[in-house]
GROMACS .gro file of C-alpha atoms in nm:
model
  243
    1SER     CA    1   0.000   0.000   0.000
    2GLU     CA    2   0.104   0.362  -0.043
    3PHE     CA    3   0.100   0.429   0.330
    4GLU     CA    4   0.127   0.247   0.659
    5ASP     CA    5  -0.048   0.299   0.992
    6GLY     CA    6   0.106   0.486   1.287
    7ASN     CA    7   0.111   0.203   1.539
    8GLU     CA    8   0.473   0.222   1.654
    9SER     CA    9   0.597   0.428   1.947
   10HIS     CA   10   0.974   0.404   1.909
   11SER     CA   11   1.229   0.443   1.634
   12ASP     CA   12   1.585   0.330   1.577
   13VAL     CA   13   1.836   0.574   1.723
   14MET     CA   14   2.202   0.612   1.641
   15LYS     CA   15   2.458   0.855   1.777
   16PRO     CA   16   2.563   1.149   1.559
   17LYS     CA   17   2.912   1.132   1.412
   18HIS     CA   18   2.993   1.493   1.331
   19PRO     CA   19   3.357   1.557   1.237
   20ARG     CA   20   3.538   1.865   1.364
   21TYR     CA   21   3.350   2.163   1.225
   22ASP     CA   22   3.415   2.529   1.281
   23ASP     CA   23   3.206   2.700   1.549
   24THR     CA   24   2.950   2.844   1.307
   25THR     CA   25   2.884   2.511   1.135
   26ARG     CA   26   2.869   2.327   1.467
   27ALA     CA   27   2.615   2.579   1.599
   28LEU     CA   28   2.393   2.507   1.298
   29LEU     CA   29   2.426   2.131   1.346
   30ASP     CA   30   2.357   2.156   1.720
   31ARG     CA   31   2.033   2.346   1.667
   32LYS     CA   32   1.735   2.128   1.754
   33LEU     CA   33   1.448   2.069   1.513
   34LEU     CA   34   1.085   2.003   1.600
   35ILE     CA   35   0.873   1.878   1.309
   36ILE     CA   36   0.497   1.892   1.360
   37MET     CA   37   0.299   1.676   1.121
   38VAL     CA   38  -0.029   1.805   0.976
   39GLY     CA   39  -0.300   1.639   0.773
   40LEU     CA   40  -0.626   1.450   0.767
   41PRO     CA   41  -0.635   1.085   0.878
   42ALA     CA   42  -0.522   0.814   0.635
   43ARG     CA   43  -0.299   1.049   0.435
   44GLY     CA   44   0.028   0.877   0.523
   45LYS     CA   45   0.162   1.103   0.800
   46SER     CA   46   0.289   0.816   1.013
   47PHE     CA   47   0.449   0.644   0.715
   48VAL     CA   48   0.633   0.965   0.623
   49SER     CA   49   0.726   1.027   0.986
   50ARG     CA   50   0.892   0.690   1.025
   51LYS     CA   51   1.075   0.707   0.692
   52LEU     CA   52   1.199   1.058   0.768
   53CYS     CA   53   1.308   0.953   1.115
   54ARG     CA   54   1.514   0.664   0.977
   55TYR     CA   55   1.672   0.896   0.721
   56LEU     CA   56   1.768   1.158   0.981
   57ASN     CA   57   1.913   0.891   1.208
   58TRP     CA   58   2.114   0.767   0.910
   59LEU     CA   59   2.245   1.122   0.862
   60GLY     CA   60   2.370   1.112   1.220
   61TYR     CA   61   2.095   1.301   1.402
   62ILE     CA   62   1.921   1.143   1.699
   63CYS     CA   63   1.556   1.144   1.594
   64LYS     CA   64   1.239   1.006   1.748
   65VAL     CA   65   0.870   1.004   1.651
   66PHE     CA   66   0.606   1.097   1.908
   67ASN     CA   67   0.276   0.960   1.779
   68LEU     CA   68  -0.036   1.105   1.940
   69GLY     CA   69  -0.235   0.792   1.863
   70VAL     CA   70   0.007   0.587   2.071
   71TYR     CA   71  -0.051   0.816   2.371
   72ARG     CA   72  -0.427   0.786   2.327
   73ARG     CA   73  -0.418   0.408   2.307
   74GLU     CA   74  -0.191   0.375   2.609
   75LEU     CA   75  -0.389   0.613   2.830
   76LEU     CA   76  -0.738   0.543   2.694
   77PRO     CA   77  -0.738   0.182   2.574
   78GLY     CA   78  -1.026   0.015   2.399
   79PHE     CA   79  -1.249   0.098   2.104
   80HIS     CA   80  -1.378   0.454   2.064
   81GLU     CA   81  -1.638   0.532   1.804
   82HIS     CA   82  -1.587   0.806   1.547
   83ASN     CA   83  -1.786   1.053   1.761
   84PHE     CA   84  -1.493   1.066   2.004
   85PHE     CA   85  -1.305   1.261   1.735
   86SER     CA   86  -1.583   1.509   1.662
   87SER     CA   87  -1.523   1.878   1.734
   88ASP     CA   88  -1.873   1.875   1.885
   89ASN     CA   89  -1.756   1.635   2.156
   90PRO     CA   90  -1.607   1.865   2.426
   91GLU     CA   91  -1.491   1.580   2.648
   92GLY     CA   92  -1.319   1.402   2.360
   93LYS     CA   93  -1.160   1.728   2.246
   94LYS     CA   94  -1.029   1.795   2.596
   95MET     CA   95  -0.874   1.449   2.616
   96ARG     CA   96  -0.716   1.476   2.272
   97GLU     CA   97  -0.557   1.806   2.372
   98LYS     CA   98  -0.423   1.638   2.685
   99PHE     CA   99  -0.260   1.365   2.477
  100ALA     CA  100  -0.106   1.629   2.251
  101GLU     CA  101   0.025   1.816   2.554
  102MET     CA  102   0.187   1.500   2.693
  103ALA     CA  103   0.345   1.412   2.358
  104MET     CA  104   0.482   1.764   2.314
  105SER     CA  105   0.623   1.763   2.668
  106ASP     CA  106   0.804   1.435   2.598
  107ALA     CA  107   0.930   1.562   2.263
  108LEU     CA  108   1.076   1.880   2.414
  109LYS     CA  109   1.232   1.684   2.700
  110PHE     CA  110   1.388   1.449   2.444
  111LEU     CA  111   1.540   1.744   2.259
  112ALA     CA  112   1.651   1.948   2.562
  113LEU     CA  113   1.762   1.684   2.809
  114ASP     CA  114   1.795   1.344   2.643
  115GLY     CA  115   2.036   1.427   2.363
  116GLY     CA  116   1.779   1.431   2.086
  117GLY     CA  117   1.841   1.625   1.769
  118VAL     CA  118   1.506   1.600   1.591
  119ALA     CA  119   1.160   1.526   1.730
  120ILE     CA  120   0.862   1.450   1.505
  121LEU     CA  121   0.517   1.510   1.654
  122ASP     CA  122   0.291   1.280   1.453
  123GLY     CA  123  -0.079   1.371   1.457
  124THR     CA  124  -0.351   1.545   1.256
  125ASN     CA  125  -0.299   1.896   1.401
  126SER     CA  126  -0.545   2.003   1.136
  127THR     CA  127  -0.672   2.341   1.262
  128ILE     CA  128  -0.507   2.677   1.319
  129LYS     CA  129  -0.628   2.671   1.678
  130ARG     CA  130  -0.458   2.335   1.743
  131ARG     CA  131  -0.133   2.454   1.588
  132MET     CA  132  -0.143   2.773   1.797
  133PHE     CA  133  -0.201   2.553   2.103
  134LEU     CA  134   0.106   2.347   2.017
  135MET     CA  135   0.323   2.654   1.958
  136ASP     CA  136   0.212   2.796   2.295
  137LEU     CA  137   0.319   2.469   2.456
  138VAL     CA  138   0.661   2.508   2.297
  139LYS     CA  139   0.702   2.869   2.407
  140THR     CA  140   0.590   2.807   2.766
  141SER     CA  141   0.783   2.484   2.818
  142PRO     CA  142   1.060   2.509   3.079
  143ASN     CA  143   1.278   2.314   2.836
  144HIS     CA  144   1.244   2.574   2.559
  145SER     CA  145   1.507   2.804   2.708
  146LYS     CA  146   1.756   2.518   2.739
  147MET     CA  147   1.814   2.482   2.366
  148SER     CA  148   1.820   2.653   2.029
  149LEU     CA  149   1.504   2.524   1.864
  150LYS     CA  150   1.363   2.548   1.513
  151THR     CA  151   0.999   2.443   1.459
  152MET     CA  152   0.853   2.356   1.122
  153PHE     CA  153   0.532   2.194   0.997
  154LEU     CA  154   0.510   1.909   0.748
  155GLU     CA  155   0.166   1.868   0.592
  156ILE     CA  156   0.067   1.560   0.395
  157ILE     CA  157  -0.221   1.617   0.154
  158CYS     CA  158  -0.392   1.348  -0.053
  159ASN     CA  159  -0.698   1.423  -0.264
  160ASP     CA  160  -0.718   1.086  -0.439
  161GLU     CA  161  -1.016   0.902  -0.288
  162THR     CA  162  -0.896   0.572  -0.434
  163VAL     CA  163  -0.561   0.601  -0.254
  164ILE     CA  164  -0.730   0.705   0.070
  165ARG     CA  165  -0.975   0.413   0.072
  166LYS     CA  166  -0.697   0.171  -0.023
  167ASN     CA  167  -0.493   0.300   0.270
  168VAL     CA  168  -0.787   0.260   0.510
  169LEU     CA  169  -0.844  -0.099   0.394
  170ALA     CA  170  -0.475  -0.189   0.413
  171THR     CA  171  -0.390  -0.033   0.749
  172LYS     CA  172  -0.688   0.063   0.962
  173THR     CA  173  -0.848  -0.280   0.950
  174ARG     CA  174  -0.545  -0.406   1.144
  175SER     CA  175  -0.500  -0.098   1.359
  176PRO     CA  176  -0.496  -0.138   1.740
  177ASP     CA  177  -0.792   0.103   1.742
  178TYR     CA  178  -1.009  -0.172   1.595
  179VAL     CA  179  -0.859  -0.486   1.744
  180SER     CA  180  -1.195  -0.577   1.901
  181ILE     CA  181  -1.388  -0.530   1.575
  182GLU     CA  182  -1.390  -0.830   1.340
  183ASP     CA  183  -1.616  -0.684   1.072
  184LYS     CA  184  -1.386  -0.498   0.828
  185THR     CA  185  -1.682  -0.317   0.675
  186GLN     CA  186  -1.768  -0.170   1.015
  187VAL     CA  187  -1.405  -0.065   1.061
  188VAL     CA  188  -1.395   0.114   0.727
  189GLU     CA  189  -1.730   0.286   0.784
  190ASP     CA  190  -1.631   0.407   1.130
  191PHE     CA  191  -1.294   0.534   1.014
  192MET     CA  192  -1.439   0.714   0.713
  193GLN     CA  193  -1.676   0.892   0.953
  194ARG     CA  194  -1.376   0.982   1.169
  195ILE     CA  195  -1.214   1.138   0.863
  196GLN     CA  196  -1.532   1.336   0.800
  197HIS     CA  197  -1.518   1.486   1.150
  198TYR     CA  198  -1.168   1.617   1.077
  199GLU     CA  199  -1.265   1.736   0.730
  200ASP     CA  200  -1.543   1.947   0.883
  201THR     CA  201  -1.289   2.166   1.065
  202TYR     CA  202  -0.977   2.116   0.852
  203GLN     CA  203  -0.760   2.424   0.788
  204PRO     CA  204  -0.446   2.364   0.581
  205VAL     CA  205  -0.122   2.518   0.701
  206GLY     CA  206  -0.098   2.871   0.570
  207ALA     CA  207  -0.473   2.930   0.568
  208CYS     CA  208  -0.614   3.263   0.689
  209GLY     CA  209  -0.272   3.429   0.681
  210GLU     CA  210  -0.103   3.167   0.899
  211ASP     CA  211   0.262   3.245   0.830
  212ARG     CA  212   0.472   2.955   0.956
  213SER     CA  213   0.769   2.751   0.840
  214TYR     CA  214   0.618   2.461   0.649
  215ILE     CA  215   0.641   2.202   0.376
  216LYS     CA  216   0.335   2.063   0.201
  217ILE     CA  217   0.351   1.737   0.010
  218VAL     CA  218   0.050   1.697  -0.222
  219ASP     CA  219  -0.071   1.367  -0.371
  220VAL     CA  220   0.236   1.156  -0.294
  221GLY     CA  221   0.487   1.408  -0.430
  222ARG     CA  222   0.294   1.542  -0.729
  223GLN     CA  223   0.339   1.892  -0.586
  224THR     CA  224   0.555   2.041  -0.311
  225VAL     CA  225   0.479   2.377  -0.150
  226THR     CA  226   0.716   2.549   0.092
  227ASN     CA  227   0.721   2.859   0.308
  228ARG     CA  228   1.010   2.996   0.514
  229ILE     CA  229   1.224   2.685   0.480
  230TYR     CA  230   1.588   2.774   0.536
  231GLY     CA  231   1.888   2.630   0.718
  232TYR     CA  232   2.080   2.308   0.665
  233LEU     CA  233   1.853   2.057   0.838
  234PRO     CA  234   1.512   2.188   0.721
  235THR     CA  235   1.652   2.193   0.367
  236ARG     CA  236   1.765   1.830   0.398
  237VAL     CA  237   1.415   1.742   0.518
  238LEU     CA  238   1.266   1.920   0.217
  239LEU     CA  239   1.495   1.741  -0.028
  240TYR     CA  240   1.408   1.404   0.123
  241VAL     CA  241   1.030   1.432   0.146
  242SER     CA  242   0.995   1.587  -0.199
  243ASN     CA  243   1.167   1.297  -0.374
   0.00000   0.00000   0.00000
């Protein structure tokens, strides 16, 4: 299938092997990078996150993926119908924000205290309000002042309904979210309704004058859109995800 599901919580880590650089180059290499994924469900965010993480580890950066779905499943196990993900469900929204807060806290701790070089926050993060919430978490974190941090967004867009449904059939029917559901038709129907809840409030990065550092990958690389992407590591990320 084109994409895979985000069911893993850890990634391979290898120690960086930087040679002796001058102070300016070393300062650029030592700058931490936080990548926040954006996109509707079943667009391949987790697949891209894991591939990118492996690539950055291969380059010599210590990288780890923090998947919001993993936090939800660990702290709120069991099956949750699509209505849990509706913006009209205040309790569900509150809990999802809590999971995002915990994942962000762990990601920043990884970067500031645990020797991490790149953290990837893997989730939908599909509204301006949610992205503002995440950026506020970064700015108010006690770990923020302990490092030089660059934050960028990576949005995965897929408008091909055939690819989306194929991805749902290939990955969500074996997702831990639906381990108690044997009927694959029920799984697909529930997940498609979950997607609809996110589509109802979806705001692409850059909408309504949102001026952030971002990369958009459209329809599995058919188009790449960038804004305020500069520096060695963000440029390497761009080159990798656009090919």
